[in-house]
Coordinates of C-alpha atoms in Angstrom, one line a residue:
X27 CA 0.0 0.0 0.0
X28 CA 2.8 2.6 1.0
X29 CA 3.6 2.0 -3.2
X30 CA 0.4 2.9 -4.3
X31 CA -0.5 5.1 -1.8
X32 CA 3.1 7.6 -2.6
X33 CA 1.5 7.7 -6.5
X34 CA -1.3 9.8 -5.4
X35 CA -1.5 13.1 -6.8
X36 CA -3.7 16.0 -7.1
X37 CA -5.5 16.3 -10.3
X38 CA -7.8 18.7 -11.8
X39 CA -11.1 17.5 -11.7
X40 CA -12.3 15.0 -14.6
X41 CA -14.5 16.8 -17.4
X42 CA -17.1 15.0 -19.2
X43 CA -14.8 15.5 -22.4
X44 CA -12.1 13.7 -21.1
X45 CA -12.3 9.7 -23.1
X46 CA -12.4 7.8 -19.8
X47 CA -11.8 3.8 -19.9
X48 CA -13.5 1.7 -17.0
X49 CA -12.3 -1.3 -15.8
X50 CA -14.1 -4.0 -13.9
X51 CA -13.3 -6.8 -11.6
X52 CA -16.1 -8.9 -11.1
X53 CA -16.9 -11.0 -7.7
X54 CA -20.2 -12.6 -6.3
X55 CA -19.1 -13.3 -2.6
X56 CA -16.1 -14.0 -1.3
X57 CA -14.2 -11.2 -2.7
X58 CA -14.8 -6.9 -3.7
X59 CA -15.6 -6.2 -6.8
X60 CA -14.0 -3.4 -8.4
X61 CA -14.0 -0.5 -10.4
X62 CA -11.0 2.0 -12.0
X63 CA -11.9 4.9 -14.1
X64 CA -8.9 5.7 -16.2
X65 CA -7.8 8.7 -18.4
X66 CA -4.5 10.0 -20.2
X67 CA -2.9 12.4 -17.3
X68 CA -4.2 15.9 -17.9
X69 CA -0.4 17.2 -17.8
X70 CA 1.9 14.5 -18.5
X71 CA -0.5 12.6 -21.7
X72 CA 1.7 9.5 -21.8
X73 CA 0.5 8.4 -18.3
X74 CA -2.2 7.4 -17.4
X75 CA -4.5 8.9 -14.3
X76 CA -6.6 7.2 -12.0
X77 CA -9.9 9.3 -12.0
X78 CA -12.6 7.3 -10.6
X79 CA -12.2 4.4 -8.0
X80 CA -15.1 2.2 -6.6
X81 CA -15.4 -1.3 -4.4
X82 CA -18.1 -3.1 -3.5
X83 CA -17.6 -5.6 -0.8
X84 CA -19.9 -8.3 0.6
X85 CA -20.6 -8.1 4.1
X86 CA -22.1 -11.9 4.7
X87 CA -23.9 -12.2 2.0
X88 CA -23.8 -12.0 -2.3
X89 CA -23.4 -8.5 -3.9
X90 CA -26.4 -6.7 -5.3
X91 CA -25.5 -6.8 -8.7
X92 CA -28.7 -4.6 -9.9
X93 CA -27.6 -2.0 -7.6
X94 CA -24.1 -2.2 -8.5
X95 CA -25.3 -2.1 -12.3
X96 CA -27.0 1.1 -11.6
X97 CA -23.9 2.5 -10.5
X98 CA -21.9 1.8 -13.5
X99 CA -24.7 2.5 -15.5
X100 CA -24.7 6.1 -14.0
X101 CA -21.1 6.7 -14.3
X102 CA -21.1 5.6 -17.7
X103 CA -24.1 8.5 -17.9
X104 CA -21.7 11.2 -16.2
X105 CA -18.5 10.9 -17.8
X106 CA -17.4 10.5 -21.3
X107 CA -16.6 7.0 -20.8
X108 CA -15.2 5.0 -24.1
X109 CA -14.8 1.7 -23.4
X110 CA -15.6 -0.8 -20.4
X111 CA -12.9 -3.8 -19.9
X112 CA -13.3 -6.5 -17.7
X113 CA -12.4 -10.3 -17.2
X114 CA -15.9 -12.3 -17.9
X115 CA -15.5 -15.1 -15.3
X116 CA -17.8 -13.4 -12.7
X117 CA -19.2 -10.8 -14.6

């Protein structure tokens, strides 16, 4: 974590122009399910920014994946977003 946490920076806030790529990481119970909402770094465009960060986690029983659709759904709504990516098993 100390890794990850020392690549934080500040960022100007993400613009529904900016092409934003979601990524997924599916999970029914025993594990979070993720999501990473990426763009090209406002300043430095070969990198790539971490804009939008989300985890659902089951607390004793199976995610509710209609809620957590509605979610996605919703961001996809919000932001310019270009592409989703995920790995299918669990999704």
């Amino acid at each position: 974590m100390e890794s990850w946490d020392a690549c934080k920076e500040d960022l100007p806030p993400l613009t529904d122009r900016e092409p934003l790529v979601i990524a997924l990481d599916g999970a029914v119970s025993g594990d979070s399910f993720g999501l990473a909402g990426l763009t090209r770094h406002p300043l430095r465009r070969e990198d790539v920014a971490v804009r939008l960060v989300r985890e659902w986690i089951p607390r004793g029983a199976p995610l509710d994946f209609p809620a957590i659709q509605a979610e996605i759904a919703a961001i996809v709504r919000a932001w310019y977003t270009v592409v989703i990516v995920y790995d299918p098993y669990q999704l």
